[in-house]
Short mmCIF file of C-alpha atoms and ligand atoms in Angstrom, two decimals:
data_model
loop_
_atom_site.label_atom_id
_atom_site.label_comp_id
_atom_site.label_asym_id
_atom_site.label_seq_id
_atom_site.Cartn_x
_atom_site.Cartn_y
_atom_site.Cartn_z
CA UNK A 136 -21.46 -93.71 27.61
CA UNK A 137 -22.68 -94.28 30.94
CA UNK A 138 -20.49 -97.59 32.95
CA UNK A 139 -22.33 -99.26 35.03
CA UNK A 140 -20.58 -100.36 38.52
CA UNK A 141 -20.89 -104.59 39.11
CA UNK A 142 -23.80 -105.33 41.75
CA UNK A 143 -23.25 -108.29 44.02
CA UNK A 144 -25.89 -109.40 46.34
CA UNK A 145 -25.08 -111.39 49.53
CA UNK A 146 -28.03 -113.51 50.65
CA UNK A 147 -27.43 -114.30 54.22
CA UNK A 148 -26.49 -111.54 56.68
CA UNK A 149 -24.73 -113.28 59.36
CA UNK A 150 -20.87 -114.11 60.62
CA UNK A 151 -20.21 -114.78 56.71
CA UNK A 152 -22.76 -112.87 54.83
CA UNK A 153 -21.52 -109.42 56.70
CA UNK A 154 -17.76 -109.84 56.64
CA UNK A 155 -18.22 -110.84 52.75
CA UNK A 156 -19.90 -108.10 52.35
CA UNK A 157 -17.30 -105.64 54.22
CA UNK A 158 -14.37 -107.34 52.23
CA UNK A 159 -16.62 -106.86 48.67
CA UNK A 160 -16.82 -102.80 49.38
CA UNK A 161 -13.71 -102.51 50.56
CA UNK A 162 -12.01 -103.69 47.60
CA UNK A 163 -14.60 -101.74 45.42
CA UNK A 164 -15.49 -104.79 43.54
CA UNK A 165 -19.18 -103.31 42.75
CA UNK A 166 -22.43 -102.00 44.77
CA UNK A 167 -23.85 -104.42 47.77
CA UNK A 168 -27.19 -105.79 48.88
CA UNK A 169 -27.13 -107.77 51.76
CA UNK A 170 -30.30 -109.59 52.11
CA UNK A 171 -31.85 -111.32 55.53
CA UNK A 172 -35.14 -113.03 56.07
CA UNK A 173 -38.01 -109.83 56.94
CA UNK A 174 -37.66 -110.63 61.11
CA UNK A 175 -34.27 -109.33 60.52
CA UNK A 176 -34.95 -106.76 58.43
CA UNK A 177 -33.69 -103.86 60.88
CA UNK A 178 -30.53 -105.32 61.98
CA UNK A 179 -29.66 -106.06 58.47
CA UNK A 180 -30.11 -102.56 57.57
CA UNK A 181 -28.22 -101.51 60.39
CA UNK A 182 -25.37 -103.76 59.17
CA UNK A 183 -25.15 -102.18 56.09
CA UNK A 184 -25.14 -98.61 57.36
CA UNK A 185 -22.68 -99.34 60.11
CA UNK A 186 -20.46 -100.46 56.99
CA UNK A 187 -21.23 -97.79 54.62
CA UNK A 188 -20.51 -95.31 57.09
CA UNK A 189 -16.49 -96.81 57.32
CA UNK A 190 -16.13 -95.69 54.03
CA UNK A 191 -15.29 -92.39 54.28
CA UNK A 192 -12.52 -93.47 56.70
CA UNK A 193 -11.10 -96.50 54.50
CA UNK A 194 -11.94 -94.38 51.28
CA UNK A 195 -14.25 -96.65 49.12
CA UNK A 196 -17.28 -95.59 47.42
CA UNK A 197 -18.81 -98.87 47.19
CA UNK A 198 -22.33 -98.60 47.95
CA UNK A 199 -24.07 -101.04 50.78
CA UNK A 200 -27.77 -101.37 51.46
CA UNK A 201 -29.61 -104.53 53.84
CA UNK A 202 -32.77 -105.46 52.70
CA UNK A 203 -35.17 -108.50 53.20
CA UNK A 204 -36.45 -107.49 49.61
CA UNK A 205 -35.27 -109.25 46.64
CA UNK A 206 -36.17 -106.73 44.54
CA UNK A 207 -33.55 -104.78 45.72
CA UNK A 208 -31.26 -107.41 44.58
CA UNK A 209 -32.81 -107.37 41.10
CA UNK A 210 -30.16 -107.76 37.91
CA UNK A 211 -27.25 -108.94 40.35
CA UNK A 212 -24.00 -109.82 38.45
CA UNK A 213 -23.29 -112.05 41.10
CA UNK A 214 -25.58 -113.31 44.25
CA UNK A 215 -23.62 -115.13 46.94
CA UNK A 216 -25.62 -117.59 49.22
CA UNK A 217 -24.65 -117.78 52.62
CA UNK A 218 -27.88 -118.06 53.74
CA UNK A 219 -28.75 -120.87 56.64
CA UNK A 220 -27.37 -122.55 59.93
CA UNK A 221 -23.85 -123.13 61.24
CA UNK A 222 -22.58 -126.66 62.61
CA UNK A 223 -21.88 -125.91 66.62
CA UNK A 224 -19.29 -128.48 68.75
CA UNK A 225 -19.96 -132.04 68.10
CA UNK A 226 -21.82 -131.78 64.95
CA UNK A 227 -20.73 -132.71 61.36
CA UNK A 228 -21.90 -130.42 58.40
CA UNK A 229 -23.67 -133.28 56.88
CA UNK A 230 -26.21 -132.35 59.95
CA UNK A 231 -27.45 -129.27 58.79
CA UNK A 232 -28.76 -131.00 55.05
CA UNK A 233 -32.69 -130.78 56.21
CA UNK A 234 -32.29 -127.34 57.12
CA UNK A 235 -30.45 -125.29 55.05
CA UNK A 236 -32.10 -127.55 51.68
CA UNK A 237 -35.07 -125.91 52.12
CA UNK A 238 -33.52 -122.50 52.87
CA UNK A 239 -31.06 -122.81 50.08
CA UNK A 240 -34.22 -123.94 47.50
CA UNK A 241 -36.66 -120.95 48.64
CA UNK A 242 -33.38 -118.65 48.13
CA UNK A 243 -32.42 -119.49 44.56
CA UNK A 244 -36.73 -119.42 43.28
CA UNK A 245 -35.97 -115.32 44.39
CA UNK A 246 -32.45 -115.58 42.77
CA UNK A 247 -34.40 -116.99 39.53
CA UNK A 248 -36.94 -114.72 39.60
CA UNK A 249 -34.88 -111.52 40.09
CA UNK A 250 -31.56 -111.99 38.77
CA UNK A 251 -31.91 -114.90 36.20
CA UNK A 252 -28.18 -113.89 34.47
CA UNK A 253 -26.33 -114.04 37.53
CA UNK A 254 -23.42 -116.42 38.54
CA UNK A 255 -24.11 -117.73 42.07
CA UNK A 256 -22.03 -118.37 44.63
CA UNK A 257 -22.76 -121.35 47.17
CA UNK A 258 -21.22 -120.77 50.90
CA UNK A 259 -23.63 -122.54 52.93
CA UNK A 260 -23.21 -126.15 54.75
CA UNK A 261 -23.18 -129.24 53.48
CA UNK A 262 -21.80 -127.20 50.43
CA UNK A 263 -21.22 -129.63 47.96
CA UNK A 264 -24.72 -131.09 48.16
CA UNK A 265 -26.45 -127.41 48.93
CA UNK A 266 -24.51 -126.64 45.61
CA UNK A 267 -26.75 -129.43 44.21
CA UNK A 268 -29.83 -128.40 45.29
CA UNK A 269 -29.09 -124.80 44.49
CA UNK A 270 -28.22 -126.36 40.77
CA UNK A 271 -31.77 -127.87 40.41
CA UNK A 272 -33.53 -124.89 41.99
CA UNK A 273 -32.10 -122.58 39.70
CA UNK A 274 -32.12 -124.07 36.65
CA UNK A 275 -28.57 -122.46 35.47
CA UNK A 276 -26.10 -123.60 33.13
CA UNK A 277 -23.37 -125.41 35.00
CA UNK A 278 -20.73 -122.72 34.54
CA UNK A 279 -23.25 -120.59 36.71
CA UNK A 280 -23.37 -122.36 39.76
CA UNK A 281 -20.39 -122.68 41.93
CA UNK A 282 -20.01 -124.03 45.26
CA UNK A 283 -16.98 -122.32 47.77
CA UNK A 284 -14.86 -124.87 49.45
CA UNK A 285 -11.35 -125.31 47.73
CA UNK A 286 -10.38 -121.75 47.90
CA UNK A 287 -10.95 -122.13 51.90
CA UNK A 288 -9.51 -125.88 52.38
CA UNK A 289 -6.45 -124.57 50.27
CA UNK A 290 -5.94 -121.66 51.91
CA UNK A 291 -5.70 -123.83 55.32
CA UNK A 292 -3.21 -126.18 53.63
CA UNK A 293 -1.47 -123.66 53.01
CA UNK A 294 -1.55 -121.57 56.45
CA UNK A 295 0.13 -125.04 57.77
CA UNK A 296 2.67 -125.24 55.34
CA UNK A 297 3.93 -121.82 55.92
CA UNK A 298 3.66 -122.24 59.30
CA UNK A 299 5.89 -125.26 59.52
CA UNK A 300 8.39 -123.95 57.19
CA UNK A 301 8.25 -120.59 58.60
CA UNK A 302 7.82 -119.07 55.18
CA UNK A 303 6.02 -116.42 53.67
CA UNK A 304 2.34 -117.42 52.50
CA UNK A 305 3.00 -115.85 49.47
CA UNK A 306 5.32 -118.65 48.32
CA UNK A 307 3.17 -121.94 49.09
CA UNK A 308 1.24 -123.25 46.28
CA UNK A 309 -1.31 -126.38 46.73
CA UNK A 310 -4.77 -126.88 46.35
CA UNK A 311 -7.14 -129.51 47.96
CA UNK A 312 -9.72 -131.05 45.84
CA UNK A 313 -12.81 -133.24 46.72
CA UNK A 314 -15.93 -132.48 49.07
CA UNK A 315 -15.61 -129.81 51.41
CA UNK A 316 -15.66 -132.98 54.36
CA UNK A 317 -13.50 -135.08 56.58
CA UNK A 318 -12.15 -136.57 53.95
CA UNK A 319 -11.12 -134.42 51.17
CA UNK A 320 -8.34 -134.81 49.45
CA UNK A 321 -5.43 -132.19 49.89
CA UNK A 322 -2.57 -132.95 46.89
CA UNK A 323 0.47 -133.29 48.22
CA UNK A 324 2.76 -134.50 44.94
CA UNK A 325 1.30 -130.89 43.76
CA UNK A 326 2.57 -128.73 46.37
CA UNK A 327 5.48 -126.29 46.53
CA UNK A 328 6.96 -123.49 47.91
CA UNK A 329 8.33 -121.31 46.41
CA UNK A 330 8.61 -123.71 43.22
CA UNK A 331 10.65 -126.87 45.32
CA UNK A 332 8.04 -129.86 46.14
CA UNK A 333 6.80 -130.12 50.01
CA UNK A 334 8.18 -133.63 50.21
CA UNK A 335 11.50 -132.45 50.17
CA UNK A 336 11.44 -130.10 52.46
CA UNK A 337 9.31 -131.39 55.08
CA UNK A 338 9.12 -135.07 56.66
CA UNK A 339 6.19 -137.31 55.87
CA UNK A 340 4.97 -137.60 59.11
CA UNK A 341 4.77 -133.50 59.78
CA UNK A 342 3.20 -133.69 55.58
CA UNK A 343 0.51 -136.01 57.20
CA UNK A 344 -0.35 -134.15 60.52
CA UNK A 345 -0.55 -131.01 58.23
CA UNK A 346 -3.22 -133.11 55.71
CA UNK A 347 -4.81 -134.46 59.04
CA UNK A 348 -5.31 -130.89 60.33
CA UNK A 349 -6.42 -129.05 57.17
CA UNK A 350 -9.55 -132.07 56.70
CA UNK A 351 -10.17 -130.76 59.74
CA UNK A 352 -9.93 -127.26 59.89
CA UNK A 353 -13.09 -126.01 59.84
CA UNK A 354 -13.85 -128.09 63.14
CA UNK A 355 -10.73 -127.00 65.08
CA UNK A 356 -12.45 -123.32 64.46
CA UNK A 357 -15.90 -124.88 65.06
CA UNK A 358 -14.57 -125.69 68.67
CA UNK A 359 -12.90 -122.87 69.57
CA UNK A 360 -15.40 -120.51 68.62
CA UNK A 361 -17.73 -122.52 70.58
CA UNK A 362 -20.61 -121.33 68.78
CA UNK A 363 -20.74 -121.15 65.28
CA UNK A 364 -18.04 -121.78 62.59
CA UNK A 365 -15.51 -119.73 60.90
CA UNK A 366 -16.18 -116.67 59.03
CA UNK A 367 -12.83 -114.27 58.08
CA UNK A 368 -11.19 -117.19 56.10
CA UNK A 369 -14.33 -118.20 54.18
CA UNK A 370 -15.58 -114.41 53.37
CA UNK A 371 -11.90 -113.52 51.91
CA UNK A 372 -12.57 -117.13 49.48
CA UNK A 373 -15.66 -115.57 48.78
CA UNK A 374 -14.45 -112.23 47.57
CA UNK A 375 -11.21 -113.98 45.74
CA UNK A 376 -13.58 -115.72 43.70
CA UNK A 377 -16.02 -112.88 43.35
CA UNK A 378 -12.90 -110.83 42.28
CA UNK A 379 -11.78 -113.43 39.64
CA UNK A 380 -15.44 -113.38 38.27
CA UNK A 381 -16.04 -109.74 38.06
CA UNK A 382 -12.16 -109.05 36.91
CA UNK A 383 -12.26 -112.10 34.55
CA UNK A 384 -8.83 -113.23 35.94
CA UNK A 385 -9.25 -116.54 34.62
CA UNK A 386 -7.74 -118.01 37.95
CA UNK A 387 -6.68 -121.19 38.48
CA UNK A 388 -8.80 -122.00 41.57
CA UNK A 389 -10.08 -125.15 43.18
CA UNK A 390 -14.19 -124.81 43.17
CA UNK A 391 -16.99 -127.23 43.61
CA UNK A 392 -18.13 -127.72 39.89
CA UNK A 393 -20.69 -130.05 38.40
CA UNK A 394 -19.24 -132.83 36.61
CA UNK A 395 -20.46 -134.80 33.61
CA UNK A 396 -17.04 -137.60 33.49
CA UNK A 397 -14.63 -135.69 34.81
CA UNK A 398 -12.72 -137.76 36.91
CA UNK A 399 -14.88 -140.62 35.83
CA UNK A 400 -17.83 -138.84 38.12
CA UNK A 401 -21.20 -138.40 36.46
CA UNK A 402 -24.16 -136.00 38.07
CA UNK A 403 -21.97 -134.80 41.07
CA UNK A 404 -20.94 -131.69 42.71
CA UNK A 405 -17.39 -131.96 43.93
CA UNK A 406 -14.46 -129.67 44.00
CA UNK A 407 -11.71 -129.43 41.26
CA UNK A 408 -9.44 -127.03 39.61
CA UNK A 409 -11.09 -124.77 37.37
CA UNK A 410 -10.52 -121.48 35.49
CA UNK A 411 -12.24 -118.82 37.46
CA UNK A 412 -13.46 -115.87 35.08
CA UNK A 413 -15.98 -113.62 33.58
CA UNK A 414 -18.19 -117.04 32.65
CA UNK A 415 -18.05 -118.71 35.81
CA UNK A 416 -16.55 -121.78 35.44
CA UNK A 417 -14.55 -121.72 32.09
CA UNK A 418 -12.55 -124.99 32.43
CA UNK A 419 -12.21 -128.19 34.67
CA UNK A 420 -8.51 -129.40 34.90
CA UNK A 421 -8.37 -132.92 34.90
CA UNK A 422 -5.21 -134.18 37.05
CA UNK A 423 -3.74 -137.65 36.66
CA UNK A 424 -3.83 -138.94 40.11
CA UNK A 425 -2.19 -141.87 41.45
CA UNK A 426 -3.98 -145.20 42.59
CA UNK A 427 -3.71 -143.80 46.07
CA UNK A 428 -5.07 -139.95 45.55
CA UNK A 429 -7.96 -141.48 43.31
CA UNK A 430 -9.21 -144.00 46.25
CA UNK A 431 -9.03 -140.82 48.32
CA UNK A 432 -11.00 -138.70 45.55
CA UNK A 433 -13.50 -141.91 45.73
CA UNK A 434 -14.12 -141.97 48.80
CA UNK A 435 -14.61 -138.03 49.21
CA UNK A 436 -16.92 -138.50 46.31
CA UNK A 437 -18.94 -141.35 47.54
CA UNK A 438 -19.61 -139.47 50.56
CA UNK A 439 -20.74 -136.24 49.14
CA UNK A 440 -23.01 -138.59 47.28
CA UNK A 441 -24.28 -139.48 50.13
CA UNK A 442 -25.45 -136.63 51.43
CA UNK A 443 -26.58 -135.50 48.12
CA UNK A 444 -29.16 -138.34 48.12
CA UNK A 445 -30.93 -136.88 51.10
CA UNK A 446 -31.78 -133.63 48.96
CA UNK A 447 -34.87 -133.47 47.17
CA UNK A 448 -34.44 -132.00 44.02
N1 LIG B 1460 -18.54 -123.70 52.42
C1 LIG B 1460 -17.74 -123.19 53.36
O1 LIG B 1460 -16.54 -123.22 53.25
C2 LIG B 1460 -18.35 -122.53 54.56
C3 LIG B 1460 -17.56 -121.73 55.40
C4 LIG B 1460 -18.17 -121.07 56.47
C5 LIG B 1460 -19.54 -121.22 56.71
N2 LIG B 1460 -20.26 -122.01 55.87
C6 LIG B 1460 -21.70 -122.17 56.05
O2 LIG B 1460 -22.32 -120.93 55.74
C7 LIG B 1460 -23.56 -120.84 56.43
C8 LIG B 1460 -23.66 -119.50 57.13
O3 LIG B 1460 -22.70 -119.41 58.16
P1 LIG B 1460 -22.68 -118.13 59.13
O4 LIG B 1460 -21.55 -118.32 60.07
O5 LIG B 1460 -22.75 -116.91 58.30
O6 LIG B 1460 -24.07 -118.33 59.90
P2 LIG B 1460 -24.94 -117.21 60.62
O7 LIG B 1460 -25.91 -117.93 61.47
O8 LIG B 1460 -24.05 -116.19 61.26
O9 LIG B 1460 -25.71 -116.48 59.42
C9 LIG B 1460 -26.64 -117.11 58.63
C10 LIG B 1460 -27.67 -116.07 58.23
O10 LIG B 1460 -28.55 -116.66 57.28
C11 LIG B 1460 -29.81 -116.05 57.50
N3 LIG B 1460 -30.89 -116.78 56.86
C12 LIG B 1460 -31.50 -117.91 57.27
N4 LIG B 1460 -32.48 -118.23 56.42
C13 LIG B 1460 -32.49 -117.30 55.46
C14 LIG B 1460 -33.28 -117.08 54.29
N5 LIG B 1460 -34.24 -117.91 53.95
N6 LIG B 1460 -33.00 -116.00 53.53
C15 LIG B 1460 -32.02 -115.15 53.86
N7 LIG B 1460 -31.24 -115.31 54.94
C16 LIG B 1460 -31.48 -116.36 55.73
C17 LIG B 1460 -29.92 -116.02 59.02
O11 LIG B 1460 -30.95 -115.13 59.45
C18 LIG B 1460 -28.52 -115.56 59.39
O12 LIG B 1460 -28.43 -114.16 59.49
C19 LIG B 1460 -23.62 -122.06 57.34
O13 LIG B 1460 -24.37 -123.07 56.73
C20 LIG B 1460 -22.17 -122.49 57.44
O14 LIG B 1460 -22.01 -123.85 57.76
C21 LIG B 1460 -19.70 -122.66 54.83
O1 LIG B 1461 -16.68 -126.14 59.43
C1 LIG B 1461 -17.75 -125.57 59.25
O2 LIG B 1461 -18.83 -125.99 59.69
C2 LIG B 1461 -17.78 -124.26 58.48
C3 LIG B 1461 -16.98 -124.30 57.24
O3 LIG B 1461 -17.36 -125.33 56.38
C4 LIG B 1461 -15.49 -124.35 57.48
O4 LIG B 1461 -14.81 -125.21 56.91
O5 LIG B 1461 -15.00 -123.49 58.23
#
């Protein structure tokens, strides 16, 4: 019996594309090809080699190759797309659409060409609506496409809470649903740490800076970095959901899933919890939400919309 090892394929060999692939090897989930338009052919290469060559010294034997070639990606259990331009100061993600559509589209005809079982990962910005277009252009069943935002947004939430209770990480539980914008929707009535609700441990003015801050987290990084937008936080969602995949955990994990009703939303990307596991998506939870969180959920949904009706599909 010969076992194969998993291959994952990271499209998109910049801030998050590399550290995603770093954090992949290192925890041995499978074999890497990170994969960069042909002008960077070299320097993706020379990515991959840099990071193959820390194995011997952090002791994994997961192998990492750059390529502009998809063929090297070919049979992928899992392609990540990361692939396309980062917001800078003073813009919104909603301003990169034009772009990173098209880039996004001519990605996933490769994806569908050579690796038409994977499960594909969507990183890039705006992410609900690039999760749509990468839908269309792939032609996948539902379970198979999967947009990253929740895992990120939550893990923010949850930063802040710990933080402000100065407690160990390890003990908050939350999760944010909605669109991966301004105005998403963290759930406060469902957070807890260490099993006793948020709202009786902290007031509901420090709750509200802490939901104020997480809608905006990624721009607080966007302006300090001054030049791009954050990539540890979003690489280690990437590889927690790449994990649950590949391990079929069957976590419990907020993702941006296509619904068909759920939530009384029809055609729409938007994130929700799911069950994370060897089929993709494997279950939508469906919350009961009060007037209030619903009007939020509506109006995070009415703006990914939006910007979903500026993709061509
Ligand atoms: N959803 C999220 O939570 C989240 C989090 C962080 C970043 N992002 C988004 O991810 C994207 C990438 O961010 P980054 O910081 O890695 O940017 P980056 O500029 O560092 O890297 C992007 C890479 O994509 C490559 N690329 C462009 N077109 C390509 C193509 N057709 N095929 C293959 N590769 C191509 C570029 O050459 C570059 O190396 C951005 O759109 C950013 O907004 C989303
Ligand atoms: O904010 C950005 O533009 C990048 C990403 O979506 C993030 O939330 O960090």
């Amino acid at each position: 019996m010969t076992i194969q090892r998993k291959k994952i394929t990271v499209v998109g060999a910049g801030f998050t594309g590399a550290t995603t692939a770093l954090m992949i090897a290192q925890k041995e989930l499978g074999d890497v090809v990170l994969v960069d338009i042909p002008q960077l052919e070299n320097p993706t290469k020379g990515k991959a080699l840099d990071m193959l060559e820390a194995s011997p010294i952090q002791g994994f034997d997961s192998n990492i190759v750059g390529t502009s070639d998809y063929e090297d990606a070919a049979d992928s259990d899992i392609v990540i797309i990361t692939a396309g331009i980062a917001r800078k100061p003073g813009m919104s993600r909603d301003d990169l659409v034009n772009t990173n559509a098209g880039i996004v589209k001519s990605v996933c005809e490769n994806i569908k060409r050579y690796c038409p079982d994977s499960i594909v990962i969507i990183l890039s910005n705006p992410v609900d609506a690039m999760t749509y277009a990468a839908y269309h252009a792939l032609g996948f069943p539902k379970n198979r496409v999967i947009g990253q935002s929740g895992v990120l947004d939550t893990a923010r939430y949850c930063t802040f809470i710990a933080q402000e209770l100065n407690v160990s990480v390890e003990d908050v539980r939350g999760f944010v649903l909605g669109g991966h914008g301004d105005d998403m929707v963290p759930l406060v009535r469902y957070s807890s740490v260490g099993g006793i609700p948020i709202e009786s441990l902290i007031s509901e003015d420090r709750i509200e800076s802490i939901v104020e801050r997480t809608r905006v987290g990624g721009g607080e990084i966007v302006n300090l970095l001054g030049n791009g937008s954050a990539y540890y936080a979003p690489a280690a969602s990437l590889v927690q959901m790449t994990e649950a995949i590949l391990k079929d955990k069957k976590r419990i994990i907020p993702v941006i899933a296509y619904l068909e009703g759920e939530y009384g939303y029809h055609d729409l990307f938007l994130g929700v919890p799911t069950i994370l596991g060897g089929g993709g998506i494997e279950r939508i939870f469906e919350l009961d939400l009060t007037a209030e969180e619903k009007a939020a959920l509506d109006q995070s949904a009415e703006s990914v919309r939006n910007v979903m009706s500026v993709v061509t599909v």
